[in-house]
C-alpha cells in the first residue's frame, strides 16, 4: 500500500490550465464538486472533446434529468453500432450514496487523463458513466453527514429526494432514478458494471476493498471466469499499482482477523440486479478513514484495471455472456435461494490494526478502539462459496391479470416481452396460495418486506380476460422473471409488497345470519362436517371458539372469496 497525496500534488502542478478543472483538482484533493459543478464540468468536456457525448436519459425524483456520458475512442456513440463492432461496454455508476463521492471525482480524473492521452481507452471498449445517480442526495449537501468519514470537506446525503436508499431500489423501483437506470441499463446491456462506494465498519490498512457478484450465484462458465480469471487479474493489477485490494470487509465489530464471509449481493442491490442480466458486476468500497485523495486515486486505478482487463478479454467476456443468455432461454430449473457454505473457504492476506478496549469518556464503560501503532498482516479464511438451497421448474409462461399494473410497469421497464390476451379465455394453470408468511415489524425503505413464505399449489382452470398479460419464458429475461415473479425469492415483487392486497379478506359474514347457512351447508357436505369434527378433537382452543368454528366452515364453503391469499401470478405448464 502507498499513499498518493504527494503524487497527486505533482499531478496537479502539471495540469494544463486550458482544460476544465474539477473542484477536487483545485482543492488539492480535499473537496468534491457540487452537483451543478460536476454536471457543468462534464458539459464542458463534451464540448471540448469529440470522444465524449453527454445525454439526458430520463427523470429523477429531484426534478433534474439523469445524465449518461459515453466515452468512445472512435467517436461513435451509437450503442447498436458499438455492439456490431464487437466492442465491450463498461457502465460506471457514481454517487448512488452522494456522501461517498469517490467515484464521482475518480471518473472525472480518469476521463481527463483519457482526453490528455495519459490513459489509453482501447478501441474495443466503450466507457459509459453516470456522473451522479442520486441527484437529490447530492443537492442535500453538508459537512456533517457520514460523521466517521475522513473527507472530503463537504458532501451529499445518503437518501434521495424521497429519502430512499437507492442501493435497495433496483427491483422495487420506487424512485424515478431506478426506472431511468433500468432504461440506461437495457440500452447499454453492459458487459461489465461498476458501482463506486465507500465502506463503513472495522478499521484496517487497506485503502480499497471490492464486492463482486457472488460467483456461485452468477453460475456456470461466467461464474467460473469471474472467480478464476477476472477477480484474480484485478487483484494482481491493483497490487502492481501499490494497492492491496481485499474483498469487502463485511465486519462491523472488532478486527476480523479470523476471516469473514463474502457479502451477499441480492437483486435489491445494483450488482445483484445486474447479475440477473448476465453482467459481470462489481462494487468497489474504499475505506472511510483513509484520506480522500488516496481513496479517489485508488478508485481511479481500479477503474483503469477494469478497462485493461475488459479490453484484453473482450471477446471471451462477450462470448460468455451470449452463451449464458442463450442457455437461460432453454434452462429448465432455476435456483431461488442460496446458503453460505461454512465448510469451504480460501485464504487471503488481511492487513489490519490490533483492536483493544479502553474506558469510554462518555459512558465510563469499555469501548472498542484500533491501535494504528500496532499494524499486523495475517492470512485469514474468506468464505466465498454458496450453495443453492431451493429451485423451481420454469413454467412455459406466466399470466398476470392486467389489474396488477404496478408489476406490469416494472416488467415493461425491464424490456420484458409481454403479450396481451386477445379474448376472454380459459387456461389451465398452476396456482399458488400463500399459506403463511412473516413481515418484518419495522418498515424498510418504504416497505415492510414479506419473507419466510410458505406456499401450496394446485392445478385449476383459470378464467382470464382480454388484455391480461401472457409472459413466455423463452427469452434472456427468464432469470429476472423467476426472481421477481416467484413469491418465495428474497427480492420478489411479493416480498416487496406489490401483492399485499390479496392478504386482506374483503368479504365476511354476520354470525347470527351465517349460522343458519352454515348448518345447511354442513348438512349437505358431510366431508366438511367430518373435517370440522376432526379439527375440534385435535385442537382444544378451536373446540372452545364458536367464532373460529364458524369461520372454518366459511373458509371451506363456496361463500369464501377465492382471491384471499391467492397469489395472482399464474404458471402455465403446458
Coordinates of C-alpha atoms in Angstrom, one line a residue:
X1 CA 0.0 0.0 0.0
X2 CA 1.2 3.5 -0.7
X3 CA -0.3 7.0 -0.1
X4 CA -0.9 9.1 -3.1
X5 CA -1.3 12.7 -1.8
X6 CA 2.3 13.7 -2.8
X7 CA 1.8 12.1 -6.2
X8 CA -1.5 13.9 -6.6
X9 CA 0.1 17.3 -5.8
X10 CA 2.7 16.6 -8.5
X11 CA -0.1 15.6 -10.9
X12 CA -2.0 18.8 -10.1
X13 CA 1.0 21.0 -10.7
X14 CA 1.4 19.9 -14.3
X15 CA -2.3 20.1 -15.4
X16 CA -2.8 22.2 -18.4
X17 CA -5.0 25.2 -17.5
X18 CA -6.6 25.1 -20.9
X19 CA -8.7 22.1 -19.7
X20 CA -11.6 22.5 -17.3
X21 CA -10.6 21.7 -13.7
X22 CA -12.7 19.9 -11.1
X23 CA -13.2 21.0 -7.5
X24 CA -11.1 18.0 -6.5
X25 CA -8.2 19.3 -8.6
X26 CA -8.3 22.9 -7.5
X27 CA -8.6 22.0 -3.8
X28 CA -5.6 19.6 -3.8
X29 CA -7.8 16.7 -3.3
X30 CA -9.8 17.7 -0.2
X31 CA -13.1 18.8 -1.7
X32 CA -15.6 17.4 -4.2
X33 CA -17.8 19.4 -6.5
X34 CA -21.4 20.3 -6.1
X35 CA -24.0 18.7 -8.4
X36 CA -24.0 21.8 -10.6
X37 CA -20.2 22.0 -10.8
X38 CA -19.9 18.3 -11.7
X39 CA -22.5 18.5 -14.5
X40 CA -21.1 21.7 -15.8
X41 CA -17.6 20.1 -15.9
X42 CA -19.0 17.2 -18.0
X43 CA -20.8 19.6 -20.4
X44 CA -17.5 21.4 -20.9
X45 CA -15.7 18.2 -21.6
X46 CA -18.4 17.2 -24.1
X47 CA -17.9 20.5 -25.9
X48 CA -14.1 20.2 -25.7
X49 CA -13.6 16.6 -26.9
X50 CA -15.0 14.6 -29.8
X51 CA -14.6 11.5 -27.7
X52 CA -17.2 12.5 -25.2
X53 CA -21.0 12.6 -25.5
X54 CA -23.3 13.6 -22.6
X55 CA -27.0 12.8 -22.8
X56 CA -30.1 13.3 -20.7
X57 CA -31.7 9.9 -20.1
X58 CA -34.8 10.4 -18.0
X59 CA -36.3 11.9 -14.9
X60 CA -35.3 11.6 -11.2
X61 CA -37.2 12.3 -8.0
X62 CA -35.1 15.5 -7.7
X63 CA -36.6 17.0 -10.8
X64 CA -33.3 17.0 -12.7
X65 CA -32.6 14.7 -15.5
X66 CA -30.3 11.7 -15.1
X67 CA -27.2 12.1 -17.3
X68 CA -25.2 9.4 -19.1
X69 CA -21.7 10.1 -20.5
X70 CA -20.3 8.0 -23.3
X71 CA -16.6 7.9 -23.9
X72 CA -15.6 6.3 -27.2
X73 CA -12.1 6.3 -28.8
X74 CA -13.5 6.2 -32.4
X75 CA -16.2 8.9 -31.5
X76 CA -19.0 6.5 -32.3
X77 CA -21.7 6.9 -29.6
X78 CA -24.3 4.6 -31.0
X79 CA -24.6 1.6 -28.8
X80 CA -26.0 -0.7 -31.5
X81 CA -23.1 0.3 -33.7
X82 CA -20.6 -0.4 -30.8
X83 CA -22.1 -3.9 -30.4
X84 CA -21.9 -4.5 -34.2
X85 CA -18.2 -3.6 -33.9
X86 CA -17.8 -6.2 -31.1
X87 CA -16.9 -3.6 -28.5
X88 CA -17.3 -4.3 -24.8
X89 CA -19.3 -1.8 -22.7
X90 CA -18.3 -0.8 -19.2
X91 CA -21.0 1.0 -17.2
X92 CA -19.8 3.0 -14.2
X93 CA -22.3 4.3 -11.6
X94 CA -21.3 7.1 -9.3
X95 CA -22.9 8.9 -6.3
X96 CA -25.7 6.4 -5.5
X97 CA -24.7 7.5 -2.0
X98 CA -23.5 11.1 -2.5
X99 CA -21.8 11.1 0.8
X100 CA -19.5 8.6 -0.9
X101 CA -18.3 10.8 -3.8
X102 CA -15.0 9.0 -4.6
X103 CA -16.3 7.6 -7.9
X104 CA -17.6 11.0 -8.9
X105 CA -14.2 12.6 -8.8
X106 CA -12.3 9.5 -9.9
X107 CA -14.4 9.2 -13.1
X108 CA -13.7 12.8 -13.9
X109 CA -9.9 12.4 -13.4
X110 CA -10.0 9.2 -15.4
X111 CA -11.7 10.8 -18.4
X112 CA -9.5 13.8 -18.1
X113 CA -6.5 11.5 -18.4
X114 CA -8.0 9.8 -21.4
X115 CA -8.5 13.1 -23.2
X116 CA -5.0 14.1 -22.3
X117 CA -3.7 10.8 -23.7
X118 CA -2.3 9.8 -20.3
X119 CA -4.6 6.8 -20.1
X120 CA -5.4 4.8 -23.3
X121 CA -9.1 3.9 -23.9
X122 CA -8.8 0.8 -26.1
X123 CA -10.8 0.8 -29.3
X124 CA -12.7 -2.3 -28.3
X125 CA -14.1 -0.7 -25.1
X126 CA -16.8 1.9 -24.7
X127 CA -17.0 3.7 -21.3
X128 CA -20.4 4.7 -20.1
X129 CA -20.6 6.8 -16.9
X130 CA -23.5 8.0 -14.8
X131 CA -21.9 11.2 -13.3
X132 CA -24.2 11.4 -10.2
X133 CA -27.0 8.9 -9.8
X134 CA -28.6 10.2 -6.6
X135 CA -29.1 13.9 -7.5
X136 CA -31.4 14.6 -4.6
X137 CA -28.9 13.4 -2.2
X138 CA -26.1 15.4 -3.9
X139 CA -28.1 18.6 -3.6
X140 CA -28.7 17.9 0.1
X141 CA -25.1 18.9 1.0
X142 CA -23.4 19.2 4.4
X143 CA -20.1 18.7 6.2
X144 CA -21.9 16.8 9.0
X145 CA -23.2 13.7 7.2
X146 CA -21.1 10.4 7.5
X147 CA -19.6 11.6 10.7
X148 CA -17.0 8.8 10.7
X149 CA -15.6 9.5 7.2
X150 CA -12.3 11.2 6.5
X151 CA -13.2 13.8 3.9
X152 CA -14.0 15.4 1.6
X153 CA -14.8 18.6 3.4
X154 CA -18.5 18.6 2.4
X155 CA -20.6 16.1 0.5
X156 CA -24.1 14.9 -0.1
X157 CA -26.6 12.7 1.8
X158 CA -27.3 9.0 1.5
X159 CA -31.1 9.3 0.9
X160 CA -32.6 10.6 -2.3
X161 CA -35.4 13.1 -2.7
X162 CA -37.9 10.5 -1.3
X163 CA -35.3 9.7 1.4
X164 CA -34.9 6.3 -0.3
X165 CA -31.6 4.4 -0.2
X166 CA -31.3 3.9 -4.0
X167 CA -29.0 0.9 -3.5
X168 CA -32.0 -1.0 -2.2
X169 CA -34.3 0.1 -5.1
X170 CA -33.3 -1.8 -8.2
X171 CA -36.1 -4.4 -8.0
X172 CA -38.9 -2.5 -6.3
X173 CA -38.1 0.7 -8.4
X174 CA -39.9 3.1 -6.1
X175 CA -37.8 6.0 -7.5
X176 CA -37.7 7.7 -10.9
X177 CA -34.0 7.2 -10.7
X178 CA -34.4 3.4 -10.6
X179 CA -36.7 3.4 -13.6
X180 CA -34.4 5.7 -15.6
X181 CA -31.4 3.5 -14.6
X182 CA -33.3 0.5 -15.9
X183 CA -33.7 2.3 -19.2
X184 CA -30.0 3.0 -19.3
X185 CA -29.0 -0.5 -18.3
X186 CA -31.0 -2.2 -21.0
X187 CA -30.0 0.3 -23.6
X188 CA -26.3 -0.5 -22.9
X189 CA -26.6 -4.1 -21.9
X190 CA -23.2 -3.6 -20.3
X191 CA -20.6 -6.4 -20.2
X192 CA -19.1 -5.0 -17.0
X193 CA -20.9 -2.9 -14.4
X194 CA -19.0 -0.9 -11.7
X195 CA -20.9 0.9 -8.8
X196 CA -18.5 3.0 -6.8
X197 CA -18.9 3.2 -3.0
X198 CA -17.2 4.0 0.4
X199 CA -17.3 1.4 3.2
X200 CA -18.1 1.7 6.9
X201 CA -17.1 -0.8 9.6
X202 CA -13.8 -2.1 11.0
X203 CA -10.5 -0.2 10.7
X204 CA -7.7 -1.7 8.7
X205 CA -4.8 -0.8 6.5
X206 CA -6.4 -1.4 3.0
X207 CA -7.4 1.7 1.1
X208 CA -9.9 -0.1 -1.1
X209 CA -12.0 -3.3 -0.9
X210 CA -14.2 -5.0 -3.5
X211 CA -17.6 -6.6 -3.7
X212 CA -18.0 -8.8 -6.8
X213 CA -21.1 -10.6 -7.8
X214 CA -21.2 -13.9 -5.9
X215 CA -19.7 -16.4 -8.4
X216 CA -21.9 -19.4 -7.5
X217 CA -25.0 -17.2 -7.9
X218 CA -23.8 -15.9 -11.3
X219 CA -23.2 -19.5 -12.1
X220 CA -21.9 -21.6 -14.9
X221 CA -19.0 -20.6 -17.1
X222 CA -19.5 -16.9 -16.2
X223 CA -19.2 -17.7 -12.5
X224 CA -16.0 -19.7 -13.1
X225 CA -14.5 -16.9 -15.2
X226 CA -15.3 -14.3 -12.6
X227 CA -13.8 -16.3 -9.8
X228 CA -10.7 -17.7 -11.5
X229 CA -9.7 -15.1 -14.0
X230 CA -11.5 -11.7 -13.7
X231 CA -11.2 -11.3 -10.0
X232 CA -7.6 -12.7 -9.8
X233 CA -6.5 -10.3 -12.6
X234 CA -8.0 -7.3 -10.8
X235 CA -6.2 -8.1 -7.5
X236 CA -2.9 -8.6 -9.3
X237 CA -3.3 -5.4 -11.3
X238 CA -4.0 -3.3 -8.1
X239 CA -1.1 -5.0 -6.3
X240 CA 1.3 -3.7 -9.1
X241 CA -0.2 -0.2 -8.7
X242 CA 0.6 -0.2 -5.0
X243 CA -2.9 -1.0 -3.6
X244 CA -3.5 -4.1 -1.5
X245 CA -7.0 -4.8 -2.8
X246 CA -9.0 -7.1 -0.4
X247 CA -12.6 -8.5 -0.5
X248 CA -15.1 -6.2 1.1
X249 CA -14.6 -6.4 4.9
X250 CA -18.1 -7.5 5.8
X251 CA -17.4 -6.9 9.5
X252 CA -18.6 -4.1 11.8
X253 CA -17.2 -5.2 15.2
X254 CA -13.6 -5.9 16.1
X255 CA -10.8 -6.7 13.7
X256 CA -11.8 -9.7 11.5
X257 CA -8.5 -11.5 12.0
X258 CA -10.4 -14.8 12.0
X259 CA -11.8 -14.2 8.5
X260 CA -15.2 -13.4 7.2
X261 CA -17.9 -14.4 4.7
X262 CA -18.5 -12.8 1.3
X263 CA -21.1 -10.1 1.1
X264 CA -24.4 -11.4 -0.4
X265 CA -25.5 -9.1 -3.2
X266 CA -29.1 -9.9 -3.5
X267 CA -31.1 -8.4 -6.5
X268 CA -32.1 -5.4 -4.5
X269 CA -28.5 -4.2 -4.8
X270 CA -27.1 -2.8 -8.1
X271 CA -24.6 -5.7 -8.6
X272 CA -27.3 -8.3 -7.7
X273 CA -29.7 -6.7 -10.2
X274 CA -27.1 -6.6 -13.0
X275 CA -26.2 -10.2 -12.4
X276 CA -29.7 -11.2 -13.3
X277 CA -28.9 -10.0 -16.8
X278 CA -25.6 -11.8 -17.0
X279 CA -23.4 -8.8 -16.5
X280 CA -20.1 -9.0 -14.6
X281 CA -20.8 -6.7 -11.7
X282 CA -18.6 -5.1 -9.1
X283 CA -18.9 -2.7 -6.2
X284 CA -15.6 -1.0 -5.1
X285 CA -15.7 0.1 -1.5
X286 CA -12.9 2.5 -0.4
X287 CA -12.2 2.7 3.3
X288 CA -13.9 5.6 5.0
X289 CA -10.9 6.5 7.3
X290 CA -8.3 6.9 4.5
X291 CA -7.6 10.4 3.2
X292 CA -10.0 11.5 0.4
X293 CA -7.3 11.9 -2.2
X294 CA -5.9 8.4 -1.6
X295 CA -9.4 6.9 -1.9
X296 CA -10.1 8.8 -5.2
X297 CA -6.8 7.7 -6.7
X298 CA -7.5 4.0 -5.6
X299 CA -10.9 4.2 -7.3
X300 CA -9.4 5.6 -10.4
X301 CA -6.7 3.0 -10.6
X302 CA -9.3 0.2 -10.1
X303 CA -11.4 1.6 -13.0
X304 CA -8.3 1.6 -15.1
X305 CA -7.8 -2.1 -14.2
X306 CA -11.4 -2.8 -15.3
X307 CA -10.7 -1.2 -18.6
X308 CA -7.4 -3.1 -19.1
X309 CA -8.8 -6.5 -18.3
X310 CA -12.0 -6.0 -20.3
X311 CA -10.0 -4.8 -23.4
X312 CA -7.7 -7.8 -23.1
X313 CA -10.5 -10.3 -22.7
X314 CA -13.3 -8.6 -24.7
X315 CA -14.1 -11.5 -27.0
X316 CA -14.3 -14.1 -24.2
X317 CA -16.4 -11.8 -22.0
X318 CA -18.9 -11.2 -24.8
X319 CA -19.0 -14.9 -25.7
X320 CA -19.6 -16.0 -22.2
X321 CA -22.5 -13.5 -21.8
X322 CA -24.1 -14.6 -25.1
X323 CA -23.8 -18.2 -24.2
X324 CA -25.3 -17.6 -20.7
X325 CA -28.3 -15.7 -22.3
X326 CA -28.9 -18.5 -24.8
X327 CA -28.6 -21.2 -22.2
X328 CA -31.1 -19.5 -19.9
X329 CA -33.7 -19.4 -22.7
X330 CA -34.0 -23.1 -22.5
X331 CA -32.9 -23.8 -18.9
X332 CA -35.5 -26.0 -17.1
X333 CA -34.8 -25.3 -13.4
X334 CA -33.7 -22.1 -11.7
X335 CA -32.3 -21.6 -8.2
X336 CA -34.4 -19.4 -5.9
X337 CA -32.2 -19.3 -2.7
X338 CA -28.6 -19.8 -1.6
X339 CA -26.9 -20.5 1.7
X340 CA -23.3 -19.8 2.7
X341 CA -21.2 -22.9 2.8
X342 CA -19.1 -22.5 6.0
X343 CA -17.1 -25.6 5.2
X344 CA -15.4 -24.1 2.2
X345 CA -13.0 -21.1 2.1
X346 CA -9.9 -19.7 0.6
X347 CA -7.0 -17.9 2.3
X348 CA -6.4 -14.2 1.7
X349 CA -4.0 -11.7 3.1
X350 CA -5.5 -9.2 5.5
X351 CA -3.7 -6.1 6.8
X352 CA -5.3 -4.9 10.0
X353 CA -4.8 -3.0 13.2
X354 CA -4.9 -4.6 16.6
X355 CA -8.2 -4.0 18.4
X356 CA -8.5 -3.3 22.0
X357 CA -10.7 -2.0 24.8
X358 CA -10.4 1.2 26.8
X359 CA -12.6 3.2 29.1
X360 CA -15.2 5.4 27.3
X361 CA -15.1 9.1 28.2
X362 CA -18.9 9.1 27.5
X363 CA -20.1 6.1 29.5
X364 CA -17.2 5.1 31.6
X365 CA -17.6 1.6 30.2
X366 CA -15.2 -0.4 27.9
X367 CA -15.2 0.7 24.3
X368 CA -13.6 -0.6 21.1
X369 CA -10.6 1.1 19.6
X370 CA -8.0 0.3 16.9
X371 CA -4.3 0.9 17.6
X372 CA -2.7 2.2 14.4
X373 CA 0.7 1.8 16.1
X374 CA 0.1 -1.9 16.0
X375 CA -0.5 -3.0 12.4
X376 CA -0.4 -6.6 11.5
X377 CA -0.6 -8.9 8.4
X378 CA -2.2 -12.3 8.6
X379 CA -3.6 -15.0 6.3
X380 CA -7.3 -15.4 7.1
X381 CA -10.1 -17.6 5.7
X382 CA -12.5 -15.9 3.3
X383 CA -15.7 -17.9 2.9
X384 CA -17.0 -17.2 -0.6
X385 CA -18.8 -20.4 -1.6
X386 CA -22.6 -20.6 -1.6
X387 CA -24.9 -23.5 -2.5
X388 CA -28.4 -23.1 -3.8
X389 CA -31.0 -24.5 -1.4
X390 CA -34.2 -24.1 -3.3
X391 CA -35.1 -24.3 -7.0
X392 CA -38.2 -24.1 -9.2
X393 CA -39.1 -25.6 -12.6
X394 CA -39.5 -22.9 -15.2
X395 CA -43.1 -22.6 -16.4
X396 CA -44.0 -22.3 -20.1
X397 CA -45.3 -18.9 -19.3
X398 CA -46.7 -16.7 -16.5
X399 CA -50.1 -15.0 -16.7
X400 CA -50.6 -11.7 -14.9
X401 CA -54.1 -10.1 -14.7
X402 CA -54.0 -6.6 -16.0
X403 CA -55.1 -5.0 -12.8
X404 CA -51.7 -5.5 -11.3
X405 CA -50.3 -2.7 -13.4
X406 CA -47.5 -1.7 -10.9
X407 CA -45.9 -5.0 -11.6
X408 CA -46.6 -4.8 -15.3
X409 CA -45.0 -1.4 -15.5
X410 CA -41.8 -2.7 -13.9
X411 CA -41.6 -5.6 -16.3
X412 CA -42.1 -3.2 -19.2
X413 CA -39.3 -1.0 -17.8
X414 CA -37.0 -4.1 -18.0
X415 CA -37.9 -4.7 -21.6
X416 CA -39.7 -8.0 -20.8
X417 CA -41.7 -9.3 -23.8
X418 CA -45.4 -9.1 -22.8
X419 CA -48.3 -10.4 -24.9
X420 CA -51.9 -9.4 -24.1
X421 CA -54.6 -12.0 -24.4
X422 CA -56.8 -11.2 -27.5
X423 CA -60.0 -12.6 -26.0
X424 CA -61.5 -13.8 -22.7
X425 CA -60.3 -17.3 -22.3
X426 CA -60.0 -20.3 -20.0
X427 CA -56.4 -21.6 -19.5
X428 CA -55.2 -24.4 -17.3
X429 CA -52.6 -23.0 -14.8
X430 CA -50.7 -23.9 -11.7
X431 CA -51.8 -21.5 -8.9
X432 CA -50.0 -20.7 -5.7
X433 CA -51.8 -20.0 -2.4
X434 CA -50.0 -18.1 0.3
X435 CA -50.4 -20.4 3.3
X436 CA -48.2 -18.3 5.7
X437 CA -45.6 -15.5 5.6
X438 CA -43.8 -13.2 8.0
X439 CA -43.4 -9.4 7.7
X440 CA -40.6 -7.5 9.4
X441 CA -42.0 -5.4 12.3
X442 CA -40.5 -2.1 11.1
X443 CA -40.6 -0.5 7.7
X444 CA -37.6 -0.9 5.4
X445 CA -37.2 1.5 2.5
X446 CA -40.9 2.3 2.4
X447 CA -41.9 -1.4 2.6
X448 CA -42.4 -4.0 5.4
X449 CA -40.9 -6.9 3.4
X450 CA -42.6 -10.3 3.4
X451 CA -40.4 -13.3 4.0
X452 CA -40.5 -17.0 5.2
X453 CA -43.2 -17.6 2.7
X454 CA -44.9 -21.0 2.7
X455 CA -46.9 -21.9 -0.4
X456 CA -49.3 -24.5 -1.6
X457 CA -50.1 -25.1 -5.2
X458 CA -52.8 -26.7 -7.3
X459 CA -53.9 -27.0 -10.9
X460 CA -57.0 -25.2 -12.0
X461 CA -58.9 -23.8 -15.0
X462 CA -58.4 -20.1 -14.8
X463 CA -60.7 -17.6 -16.4
X464 CA -58.6 -14.7 -17.9
X465 CA -59.8 -11.6 -19.5
X466 CA -59.0 -9.9 -22.8
X467 CA -55.9 -7.7 -22.1
X468 CA -54.4 -9.8 -19.4
X469 CA -50.7 -10.4 -19.8
X470 CA -49.0 -13.6 -21.1
X471 CA -45.3 -13.8 -20.4
X472 CA -43.5 -16.5 -22.3
X473 CA -40.4 -18.0 -20.6
X474 CA -38.2 -18.3 -23.6
X475 CA -36.1 -15.2 -23.5
X476 CA -32.9 -13.8 -21.9
X477 CA -35.2 -12.3 -19.2
X478 CA -36.0 -15.7 -17.8
X479 CA -33.7 -15.4 -14.8
X480 CA -35.1 -11.9 -13.9
X481 CA -38.7 -13.1 -14.2
X482 CA -38.1 -16.1 -12.0
X483 CA -36.6 -13.9 -9.3
X484 CA -39.4 -11.3 -9.3
X485 CA -42.4 -13.4 -10.0
X486 CA -41.8 -16.5 -7.9
X487 CA -43.2 -15.3 -4.5
X488 CA -40.7 -17.0 -2.2
X489 CA -37.5 -15.4 -3.5
X490 CA -35.6 -12.8 -1.4
X491 CA -36.5 -9.9 -3.6
X492 CA -39.6 -10.9 -5.4
X493 CA -42.5 -8.5 -6.0
X494 CA -44.4 -10.4 -3.3
X495 CA -41.5 -9.8 -0.9
X496 CA -41.7 -6.1 -1.7
X497 CA -45.5 -5.9 -1.1
X498 CA -46.8 -5.4 -4.6
X499 CA -49.4 -8.1 -4.0
X500 CA -50.3 -7.3 -0.4
X501 CA -53.9 -6.6 -1.3
X502 CA -54.6 -10.3 -1.5
X503 CA -53.5 -10.7 2.1
X504 CA -56.6 -8.9 3.4
X505 CA -60.0 -10.6 3.3
X506 CA -62.6 -8.4 1.6
X507 CA -65.8 -10.3 2.3
X508 CA -67.1 -11.5 5.6
X509 CA -70.3 -12.6 7.3
X510 CA -72.6 -11.8 10.2
X511 CA -72.5 -14.7 12.6
X512 CA -76.2 -14.8 13.5
X513 CA -77.1 -14.9 9.8
X514 CA -74.4 -17.2 8.6
X515 CA -75.1 -19.7 11.4
X516 CA -78.2 -20.9 9.6
X517 CA -76.5 -21.0 6.2
X518 CA -73.5 -22.9 7.7
X519 CA -75.8 -25.5 9.3
X520 CA -77.5 -26.2 6.0
X521 CA -74.1 -26.3 4.2
X522 CA -72.7 -28.9 6.6
X523 CA -75.8 -31.0 6.3
X524 CA -75.3 -31.1 2.5
X525 CA -71.5 -31.6 2.7
X526 CA -70.7 -34.3 5.2
X527 CA -67.0 -34.3 4.3
X528 CA -66.6 -30.8 5.5
X529 CA -68.6 -31.7 8.6
X530 CA -66.1 -34.5 9.3
X531 CA -63.1 -32.2 8.8
X532 CA -64.7 -29.8 11.3
X533 CA -65.2 -32.5 13.9
X534 CA -61.6 -33.8 13.4
X535 CA -60.2 -30.3 13.9
X536 CA -62.2 -29.9 17.1
X537 CA -60.8 -33.1 18.5
X538 CA -57.2 -32.2 17.8
X539 CA -57.4 -28.5 18.8
X540 CA -58.9 -27.7 22.2
X541 CA -58.7 -23.9 21.7
X542 CA -60.5 -24.3 18.4
X543 CA -63.1 -26.5 20.1
X544 CA -63.9 -23.8 22.6
X545 CA -64.3 -21.0 20.0
X546 CA -67.7 -20.7 18.2
X547 CA -66.3 -17.9 16.0
X548 CA -63.3 -20.0 14.9
X549 CA -65.5 -22.9 14.0
X550 CA -68.0 -20.8 12.1
X551 CA -65.1 -19.2 10.2
X552 CA -63.7 -22.7 9.4
X553 CA -67.0 -23.6 7.8
X554 CA -67.0 -20.3 5.9
X555 CA -63.5 -20.8 4.5
X556 CA -64.3 -24.3 3.4
X557 CA -67.5 -23.2 1.6
X558 CA -68.2 -21.6 -1.8
X559 CA -69.0 -18.4 0.0
X560 CA -65.4 -17.8 0.9
X561 CA -63.7 -15.4 -1.6
X562 CA -61.2 -17.2 -3.9
X563 CA -58.9 -14.1 -4.2
X564 CA -57.9 -14.1 -0.5
X565 CA -54.3 -15.4 -0.2
X566 CA -54.4 -16.4 -3.9
X567 CA -51.2 -15.3 -5.5
X568 CA -52.3 -13.5 -8.6
X569 CA -49.5 -14.6 -10.9
X570 CA -50.3 -17.9 -12.6
X571 CA -47.9 -20.5 -14.1
X572 CA -48.8 -22.1 -17.5
X573 CA -47.1 -25.5 -17.5
X574 CA -48.1 -26.8 -21.0

